[in-house]
PDB file of C-alpha atoms and ligand atoms in Angstrom:
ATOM      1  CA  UNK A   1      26.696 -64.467 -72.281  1.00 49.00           C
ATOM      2  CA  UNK A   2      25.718 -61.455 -73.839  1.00 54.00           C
ATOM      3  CA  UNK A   3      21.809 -62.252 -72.707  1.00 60.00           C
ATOM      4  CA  UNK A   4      22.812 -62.916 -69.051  1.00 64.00           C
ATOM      5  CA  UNK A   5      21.561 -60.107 -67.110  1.00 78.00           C
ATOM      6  CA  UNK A   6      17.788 -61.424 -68.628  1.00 93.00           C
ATOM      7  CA  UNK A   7      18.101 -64.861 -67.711  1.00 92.00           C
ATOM      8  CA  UNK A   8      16.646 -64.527 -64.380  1.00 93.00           C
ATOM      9  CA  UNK A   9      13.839 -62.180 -65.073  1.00 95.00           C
ATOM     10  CA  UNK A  10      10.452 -63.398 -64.650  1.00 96.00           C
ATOM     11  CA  UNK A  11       7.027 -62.234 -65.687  1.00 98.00           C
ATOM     12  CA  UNK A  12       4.032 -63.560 -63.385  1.00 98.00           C
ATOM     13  CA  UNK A  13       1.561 -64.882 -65.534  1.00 98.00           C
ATOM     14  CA  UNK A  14      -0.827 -62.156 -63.111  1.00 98.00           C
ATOM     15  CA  UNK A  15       1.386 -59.827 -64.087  1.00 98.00           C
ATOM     16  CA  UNK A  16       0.672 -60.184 -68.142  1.00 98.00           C
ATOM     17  CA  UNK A  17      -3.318 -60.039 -66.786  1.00 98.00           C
ATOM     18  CA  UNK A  18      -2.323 -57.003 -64.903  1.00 98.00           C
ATOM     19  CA  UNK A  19      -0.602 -55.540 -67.835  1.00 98.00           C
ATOM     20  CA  UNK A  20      -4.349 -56.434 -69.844  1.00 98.00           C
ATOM     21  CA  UNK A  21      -5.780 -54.288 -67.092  1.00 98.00           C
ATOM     22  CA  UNK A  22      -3.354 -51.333 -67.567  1.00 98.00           C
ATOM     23  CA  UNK A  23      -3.842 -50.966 -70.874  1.00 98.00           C
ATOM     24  CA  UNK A  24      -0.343 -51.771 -71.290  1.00 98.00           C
ATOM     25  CA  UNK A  25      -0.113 -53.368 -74.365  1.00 98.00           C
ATOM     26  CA  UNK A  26       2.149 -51.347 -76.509  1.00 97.00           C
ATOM     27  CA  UNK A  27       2.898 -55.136 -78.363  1.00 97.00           C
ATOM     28  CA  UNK A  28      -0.271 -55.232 -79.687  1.00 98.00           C
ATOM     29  CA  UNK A  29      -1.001 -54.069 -83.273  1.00 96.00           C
ATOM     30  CA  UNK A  30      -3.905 -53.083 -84.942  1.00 96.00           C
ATOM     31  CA  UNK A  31      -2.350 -53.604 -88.354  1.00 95.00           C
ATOM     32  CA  UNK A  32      -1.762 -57.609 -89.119  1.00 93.00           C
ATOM     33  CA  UNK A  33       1.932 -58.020 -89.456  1.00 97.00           C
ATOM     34  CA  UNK A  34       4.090 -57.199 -92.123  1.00 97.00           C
ATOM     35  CA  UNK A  35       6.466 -60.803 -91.829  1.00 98.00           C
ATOM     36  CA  UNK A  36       3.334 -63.216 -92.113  1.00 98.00           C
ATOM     37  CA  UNK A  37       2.436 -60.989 -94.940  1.00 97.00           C
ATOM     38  CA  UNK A  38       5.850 -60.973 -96.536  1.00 98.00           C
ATOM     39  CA  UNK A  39       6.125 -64.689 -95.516  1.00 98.00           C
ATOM     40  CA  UNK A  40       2.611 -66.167 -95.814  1.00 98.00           C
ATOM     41  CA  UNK A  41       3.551 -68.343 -98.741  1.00 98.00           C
ATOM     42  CA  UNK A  42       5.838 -70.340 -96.731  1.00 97.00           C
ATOM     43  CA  UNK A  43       3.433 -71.047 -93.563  1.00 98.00           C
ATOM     44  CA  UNK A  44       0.679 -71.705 -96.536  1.00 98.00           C
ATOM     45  CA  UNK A  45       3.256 -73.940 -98.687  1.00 96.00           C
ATOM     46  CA  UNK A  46       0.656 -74.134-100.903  1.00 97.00           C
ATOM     47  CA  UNK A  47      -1.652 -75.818 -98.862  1.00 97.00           C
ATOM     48  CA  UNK A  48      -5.253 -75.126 -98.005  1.00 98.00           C
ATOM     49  CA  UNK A  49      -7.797 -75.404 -95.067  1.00 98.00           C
ATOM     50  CA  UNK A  50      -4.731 -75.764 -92.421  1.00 98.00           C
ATOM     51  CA  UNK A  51      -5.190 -76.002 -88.983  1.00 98.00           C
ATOM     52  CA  UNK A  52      -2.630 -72.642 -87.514  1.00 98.00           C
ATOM     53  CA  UNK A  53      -2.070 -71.951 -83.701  1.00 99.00           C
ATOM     54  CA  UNK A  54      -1.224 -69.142 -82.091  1.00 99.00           C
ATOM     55  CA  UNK A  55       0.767 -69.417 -78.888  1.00 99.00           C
ATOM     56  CA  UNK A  56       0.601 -66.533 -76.909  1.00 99.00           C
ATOM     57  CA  UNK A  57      -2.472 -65.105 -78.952  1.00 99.00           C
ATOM     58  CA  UNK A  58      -2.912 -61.923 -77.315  1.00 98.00           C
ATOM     59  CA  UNK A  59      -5.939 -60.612 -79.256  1.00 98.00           C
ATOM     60  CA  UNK A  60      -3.797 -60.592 -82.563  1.00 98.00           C
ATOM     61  CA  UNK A  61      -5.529 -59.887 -85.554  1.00 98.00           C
ATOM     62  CA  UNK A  62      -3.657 -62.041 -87.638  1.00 98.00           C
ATOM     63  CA  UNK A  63      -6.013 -64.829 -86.082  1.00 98.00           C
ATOM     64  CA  UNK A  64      -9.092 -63.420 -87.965  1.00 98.00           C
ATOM     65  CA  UNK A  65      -7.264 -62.403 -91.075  1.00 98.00           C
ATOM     66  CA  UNK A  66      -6.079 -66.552 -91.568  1.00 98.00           C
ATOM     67  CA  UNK A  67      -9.733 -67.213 -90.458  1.00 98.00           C
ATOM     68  CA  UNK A  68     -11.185 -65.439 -93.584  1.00 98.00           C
ATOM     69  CA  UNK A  69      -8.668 -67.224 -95.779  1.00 98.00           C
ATOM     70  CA  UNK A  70      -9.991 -70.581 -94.656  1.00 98.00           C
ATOM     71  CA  UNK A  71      -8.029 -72.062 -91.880  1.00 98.00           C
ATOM     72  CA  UNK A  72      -8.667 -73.298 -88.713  1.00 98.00           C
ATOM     73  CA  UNK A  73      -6.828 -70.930 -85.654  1.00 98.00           C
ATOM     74  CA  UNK A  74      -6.608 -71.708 -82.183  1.00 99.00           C
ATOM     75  CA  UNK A  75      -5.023 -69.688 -79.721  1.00 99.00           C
ATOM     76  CA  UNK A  76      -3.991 -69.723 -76.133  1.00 99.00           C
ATOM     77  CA  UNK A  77      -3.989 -66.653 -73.793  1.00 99.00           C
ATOM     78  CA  UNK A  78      -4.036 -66.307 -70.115  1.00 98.00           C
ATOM     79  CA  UNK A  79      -5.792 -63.115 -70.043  1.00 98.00           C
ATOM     80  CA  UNK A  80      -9.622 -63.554 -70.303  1.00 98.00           C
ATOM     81  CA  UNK A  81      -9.942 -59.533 -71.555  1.00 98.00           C
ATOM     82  CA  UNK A  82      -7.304 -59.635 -74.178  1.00 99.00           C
ATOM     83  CA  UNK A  83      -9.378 -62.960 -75.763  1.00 99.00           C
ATOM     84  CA  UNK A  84     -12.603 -61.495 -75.416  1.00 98.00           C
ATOM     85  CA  UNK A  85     -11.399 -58.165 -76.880  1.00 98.00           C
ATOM     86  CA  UNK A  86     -10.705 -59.935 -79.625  1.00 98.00           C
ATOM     87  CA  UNK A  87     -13.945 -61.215 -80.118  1.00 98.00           C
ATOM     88  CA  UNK A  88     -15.983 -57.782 -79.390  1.00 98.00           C
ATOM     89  CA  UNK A  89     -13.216 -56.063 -81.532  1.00 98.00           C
ATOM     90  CA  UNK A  90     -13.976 -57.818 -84.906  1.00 98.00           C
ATOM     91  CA  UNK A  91     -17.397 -58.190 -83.936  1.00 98.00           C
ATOM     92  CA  UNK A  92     -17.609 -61.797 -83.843  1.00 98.00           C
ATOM     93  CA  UNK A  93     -20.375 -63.930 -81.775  1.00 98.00           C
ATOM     94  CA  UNK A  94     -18.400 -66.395 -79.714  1.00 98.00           C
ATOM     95  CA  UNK A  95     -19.188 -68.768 -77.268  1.00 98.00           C
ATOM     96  CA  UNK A  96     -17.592 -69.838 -74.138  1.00 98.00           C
ATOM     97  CA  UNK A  97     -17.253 -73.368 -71.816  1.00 98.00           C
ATOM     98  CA  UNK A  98     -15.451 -74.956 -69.839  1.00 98.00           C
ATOM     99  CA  UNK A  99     -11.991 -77.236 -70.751  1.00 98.00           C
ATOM    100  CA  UNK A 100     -12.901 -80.282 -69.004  1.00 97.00           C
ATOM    101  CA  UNK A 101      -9.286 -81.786 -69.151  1.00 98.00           C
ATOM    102  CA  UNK A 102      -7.818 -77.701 -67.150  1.00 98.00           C
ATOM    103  CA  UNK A 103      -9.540 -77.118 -64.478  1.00 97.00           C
ATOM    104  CA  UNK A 104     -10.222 -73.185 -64.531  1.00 97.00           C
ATOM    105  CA  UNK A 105      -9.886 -72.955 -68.243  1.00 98.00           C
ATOM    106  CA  UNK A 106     -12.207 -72.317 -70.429  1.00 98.00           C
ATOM    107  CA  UNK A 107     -12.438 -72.184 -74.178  1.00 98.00           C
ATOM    108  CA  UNK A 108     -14.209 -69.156 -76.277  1.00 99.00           C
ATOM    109  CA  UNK A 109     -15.058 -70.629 -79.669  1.00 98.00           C
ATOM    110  CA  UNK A 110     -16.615 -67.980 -82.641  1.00 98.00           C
ATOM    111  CA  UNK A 111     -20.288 -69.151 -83.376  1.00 98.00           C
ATOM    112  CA  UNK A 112     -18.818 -69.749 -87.110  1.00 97.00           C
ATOM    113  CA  UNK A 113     -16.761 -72.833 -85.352  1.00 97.00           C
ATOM    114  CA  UNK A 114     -13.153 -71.458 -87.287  1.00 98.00           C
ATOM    115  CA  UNK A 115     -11.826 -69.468 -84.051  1.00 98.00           C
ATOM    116  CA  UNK A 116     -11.261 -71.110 -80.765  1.00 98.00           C
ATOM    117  CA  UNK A 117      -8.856 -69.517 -78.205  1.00 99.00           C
ATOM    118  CA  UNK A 118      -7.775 -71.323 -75.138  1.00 99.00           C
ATOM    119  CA  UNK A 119      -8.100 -68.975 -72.196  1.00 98.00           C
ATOM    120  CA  UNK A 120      -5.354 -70.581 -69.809  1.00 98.00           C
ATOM    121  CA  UNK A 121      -1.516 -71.239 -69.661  1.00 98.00           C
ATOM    122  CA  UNK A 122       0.151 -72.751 -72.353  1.00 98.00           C
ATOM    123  CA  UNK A 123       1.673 -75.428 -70.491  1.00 98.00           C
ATOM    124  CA  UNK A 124      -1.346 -76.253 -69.700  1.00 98.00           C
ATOM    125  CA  UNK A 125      -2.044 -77.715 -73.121  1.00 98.00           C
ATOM    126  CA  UNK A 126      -1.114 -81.025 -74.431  1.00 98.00           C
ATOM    127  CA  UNK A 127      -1.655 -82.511 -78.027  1.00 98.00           C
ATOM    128  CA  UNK A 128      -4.496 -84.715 -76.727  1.00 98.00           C
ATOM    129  CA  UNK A 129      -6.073 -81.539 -75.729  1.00 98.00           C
ATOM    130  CA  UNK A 130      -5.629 -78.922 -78.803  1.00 98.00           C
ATOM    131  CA  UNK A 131      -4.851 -81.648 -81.444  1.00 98.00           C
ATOM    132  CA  UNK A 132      -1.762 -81.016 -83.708  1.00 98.00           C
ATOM    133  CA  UNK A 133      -0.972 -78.078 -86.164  1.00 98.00           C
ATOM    134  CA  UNK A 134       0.000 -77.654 -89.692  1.00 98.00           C
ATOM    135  CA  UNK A 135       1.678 -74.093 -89.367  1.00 98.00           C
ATOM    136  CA  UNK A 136       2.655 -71.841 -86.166  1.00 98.00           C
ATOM    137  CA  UNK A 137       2.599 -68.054 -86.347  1.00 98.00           C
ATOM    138  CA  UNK A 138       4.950 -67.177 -83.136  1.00 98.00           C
ATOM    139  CA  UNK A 139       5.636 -63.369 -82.527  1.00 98.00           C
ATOM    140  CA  UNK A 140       5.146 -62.473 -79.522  1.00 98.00           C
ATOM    141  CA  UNK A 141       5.305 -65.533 -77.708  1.00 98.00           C
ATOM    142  CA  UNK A 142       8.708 -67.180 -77.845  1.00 98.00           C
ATOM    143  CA  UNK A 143      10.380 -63.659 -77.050  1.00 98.00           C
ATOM    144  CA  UNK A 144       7.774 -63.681 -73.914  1.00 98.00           C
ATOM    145  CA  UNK A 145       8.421 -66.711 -72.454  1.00 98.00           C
ATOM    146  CA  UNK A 146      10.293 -66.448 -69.152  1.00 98.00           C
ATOM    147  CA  UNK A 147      13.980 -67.167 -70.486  1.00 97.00           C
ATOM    148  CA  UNK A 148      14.227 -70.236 -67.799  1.00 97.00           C
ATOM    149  CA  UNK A 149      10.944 -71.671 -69.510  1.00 98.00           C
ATOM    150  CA  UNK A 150      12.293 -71.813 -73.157  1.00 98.00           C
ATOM    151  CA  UNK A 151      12.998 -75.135 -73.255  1.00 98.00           C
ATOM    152  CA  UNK A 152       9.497 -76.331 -72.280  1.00 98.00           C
ATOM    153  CA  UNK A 153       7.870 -74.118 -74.122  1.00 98.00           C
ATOM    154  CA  UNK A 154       9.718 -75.423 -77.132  1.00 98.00           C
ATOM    155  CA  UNK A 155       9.405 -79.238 -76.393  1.00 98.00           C
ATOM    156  CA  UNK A 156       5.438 -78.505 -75.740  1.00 98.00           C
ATOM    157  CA  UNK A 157       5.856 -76.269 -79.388  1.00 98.00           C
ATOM    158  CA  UNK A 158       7.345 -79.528 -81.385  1.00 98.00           C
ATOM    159  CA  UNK A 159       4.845 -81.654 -79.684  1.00 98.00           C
ATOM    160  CA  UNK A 160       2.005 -79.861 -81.379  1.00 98.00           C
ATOM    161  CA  UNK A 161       3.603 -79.737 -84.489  1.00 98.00           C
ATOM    162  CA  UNK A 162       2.328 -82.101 -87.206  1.00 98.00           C
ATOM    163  CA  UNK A 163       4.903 -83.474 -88.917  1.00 95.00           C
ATOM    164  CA  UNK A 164       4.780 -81.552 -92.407  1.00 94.00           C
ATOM    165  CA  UNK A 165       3.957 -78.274 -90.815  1.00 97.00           C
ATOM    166  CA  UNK A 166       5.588 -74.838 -91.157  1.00 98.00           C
ATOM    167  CA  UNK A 167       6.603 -72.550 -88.120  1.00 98.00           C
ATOM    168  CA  UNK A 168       7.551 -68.620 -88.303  1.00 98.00           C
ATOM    169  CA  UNK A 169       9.190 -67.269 -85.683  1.00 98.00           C
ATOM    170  CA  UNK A 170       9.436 -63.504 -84.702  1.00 98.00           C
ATOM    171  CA  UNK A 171      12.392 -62.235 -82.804  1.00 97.00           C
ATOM    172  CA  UNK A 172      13.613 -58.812 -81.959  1.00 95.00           C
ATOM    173  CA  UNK A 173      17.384 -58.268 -82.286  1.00 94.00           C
ATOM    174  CA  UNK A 174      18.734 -55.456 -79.657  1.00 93.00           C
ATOM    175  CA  UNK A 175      21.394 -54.923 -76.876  1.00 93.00           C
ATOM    176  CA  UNK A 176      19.859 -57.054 -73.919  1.00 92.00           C
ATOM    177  CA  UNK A 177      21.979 -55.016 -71.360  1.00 91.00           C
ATOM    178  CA  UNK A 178      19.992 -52.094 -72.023  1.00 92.00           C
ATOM    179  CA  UNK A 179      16.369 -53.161 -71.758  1.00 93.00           C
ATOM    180  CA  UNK A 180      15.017 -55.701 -69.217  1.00 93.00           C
ATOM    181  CA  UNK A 181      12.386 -57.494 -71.563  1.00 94.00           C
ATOM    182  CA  UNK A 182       9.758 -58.814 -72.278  1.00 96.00           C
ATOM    183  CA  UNK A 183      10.221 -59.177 -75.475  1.00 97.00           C
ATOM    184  CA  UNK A 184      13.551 -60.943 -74.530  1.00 97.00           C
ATOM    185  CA  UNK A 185      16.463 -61.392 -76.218  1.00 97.00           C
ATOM    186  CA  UNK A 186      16.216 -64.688 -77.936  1.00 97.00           C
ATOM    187  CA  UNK A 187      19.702 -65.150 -80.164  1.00 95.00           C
ATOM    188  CA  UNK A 188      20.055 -66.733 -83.034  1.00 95.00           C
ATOM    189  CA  UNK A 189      22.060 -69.378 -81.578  1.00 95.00           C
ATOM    190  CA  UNK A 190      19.315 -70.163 -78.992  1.00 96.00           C
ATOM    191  CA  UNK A 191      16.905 -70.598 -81.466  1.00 97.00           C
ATOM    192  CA  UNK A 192      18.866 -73.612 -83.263  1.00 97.00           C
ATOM    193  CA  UNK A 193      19.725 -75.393 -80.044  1.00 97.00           C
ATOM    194  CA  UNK A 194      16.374 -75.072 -78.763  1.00 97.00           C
ATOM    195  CA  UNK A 195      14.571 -75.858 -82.205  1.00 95.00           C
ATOM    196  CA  UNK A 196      17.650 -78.905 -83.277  1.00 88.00           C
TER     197      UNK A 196
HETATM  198  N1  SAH B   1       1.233 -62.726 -79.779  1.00 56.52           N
HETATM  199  C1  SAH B   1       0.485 -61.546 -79.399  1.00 56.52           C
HETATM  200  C2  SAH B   1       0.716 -61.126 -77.943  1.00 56.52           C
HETATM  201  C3  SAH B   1       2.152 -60.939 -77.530  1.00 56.52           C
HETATM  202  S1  SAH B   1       2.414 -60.447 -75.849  1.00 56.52           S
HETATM  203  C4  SAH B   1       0.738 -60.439 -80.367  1.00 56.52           C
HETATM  204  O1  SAH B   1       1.488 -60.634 -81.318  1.00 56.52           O
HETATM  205  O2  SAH B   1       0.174 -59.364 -80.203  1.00 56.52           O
HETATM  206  C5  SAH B   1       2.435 -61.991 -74.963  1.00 56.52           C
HETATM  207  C6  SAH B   1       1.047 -62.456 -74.570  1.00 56.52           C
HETATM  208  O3  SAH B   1       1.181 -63.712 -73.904  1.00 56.52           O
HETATM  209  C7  SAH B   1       0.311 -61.542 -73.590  1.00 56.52           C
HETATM  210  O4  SAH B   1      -0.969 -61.263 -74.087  1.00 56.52           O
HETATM  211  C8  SAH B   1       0.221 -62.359 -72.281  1.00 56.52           C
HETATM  212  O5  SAH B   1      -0.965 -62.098 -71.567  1.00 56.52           O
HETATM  213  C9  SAH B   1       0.298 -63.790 -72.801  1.00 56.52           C
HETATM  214  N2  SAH B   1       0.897 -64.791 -71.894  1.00 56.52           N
HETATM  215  C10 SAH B   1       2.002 -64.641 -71.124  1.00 56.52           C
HETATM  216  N3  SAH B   1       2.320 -65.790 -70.516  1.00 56.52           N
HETATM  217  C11 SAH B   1       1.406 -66.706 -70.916  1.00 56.52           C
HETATM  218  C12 SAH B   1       1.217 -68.096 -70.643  1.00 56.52           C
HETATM  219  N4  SAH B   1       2.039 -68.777 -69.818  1.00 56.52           N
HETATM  220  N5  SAH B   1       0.194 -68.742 -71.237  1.00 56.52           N
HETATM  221  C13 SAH B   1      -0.639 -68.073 -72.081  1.00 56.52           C
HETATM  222  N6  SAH B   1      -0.515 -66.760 -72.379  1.00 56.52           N
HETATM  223  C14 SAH B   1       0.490 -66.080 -71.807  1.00 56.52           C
END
């Protein structure tokens, strides 16, 4: 397939930390993101007070601009800097302990209570763990999952979902022969086999 030379790669979760560590985080934006802008109405769907995760947080700021509208966020990152970067970067108190259910997680929740990022590996988390979600904001995450691990990622994804909830998806469209990924090359296609 057109995505085949990708299919193997893989990215160490140490390497993402490593990447943290670098300074090598030319995916992160400072700006919130034009789609959930442009498309906010139809993760909202007129509803209020939601509860919105973010897989593959990152220290996205996107997390603290749904925050101030009201909703609940969690997130999930493996790299303890990037989540408490977030934190010291919009000046928020948090607090941090342990995730009794993951051993070596731990969970950094803003004093305010409307914040909490997961610092571990997604598939780590379980419903009975995070609870369920009313709306996903995904860029960044599907498009860095390990092509071999798409399909568990998105089972785990529709696990969390609650059943009325809305999920936008990011993906970057390019020649996959040419660039290596992360992001990956996620086609169309893929996404509605994956998704059903
Ligand atoms: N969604 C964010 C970050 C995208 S980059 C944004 O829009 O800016 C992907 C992020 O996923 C990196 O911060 C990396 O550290 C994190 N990551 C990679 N594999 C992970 C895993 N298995 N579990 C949790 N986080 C992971």
């Amino acid at each position: 397939s057109d995505a085949g030379s990708q299919k193997e790669r893989v990215v160490t979760e140490e390497e993402w930390i490593q990447k943290w560590e670098m300074g090598n985080i030319g995916f992160h934006k400072e700006q919130g993101h034009p789609l959930l802008q442009k498309y906010l109405d139809v993760l909202l769907n007129g509803r209020s007070g939601l509860r919105i995760f973010f897989p593959l947080c990152g220290k996205a700021v996107e997390m603290k601009w749904l925050a101030d509208m009201g909703h609940s966020v969690v997130g999930v990152e493996v790299s303890e800097q990037a989540v408490k970067e977030f934190f010291s970067e919009h000046s928020l108190p948090y607090c941090e302990e342990p995730v009794p259910e993951i051993s070596g997680a731990k969970m950094f929740q803003s004093t305010s209570g409307n914040i909490s990022l997961y610092c571990c590996s997604i598939y780590d988390l379980s419903s009975s763990i995070v609870g369920k979600f009313d709306g996903v904001w995904d860029r960044g995450a599907l498009v860095a999952v390990n092509p071999r691990d798409r399909q568990r990622y998105v089972s785990l994804m529709i696990s969390l979902m609650e059943k009325n909830s809305s999920y936008l998806l990011v993906t970057v469209s390019y020649d996959p022969n040419k660039h290596k990924g992360p992001p990956f090359y996620v086609p169309e296609s893929e996404i509605k086999s994956l998704f059903g």
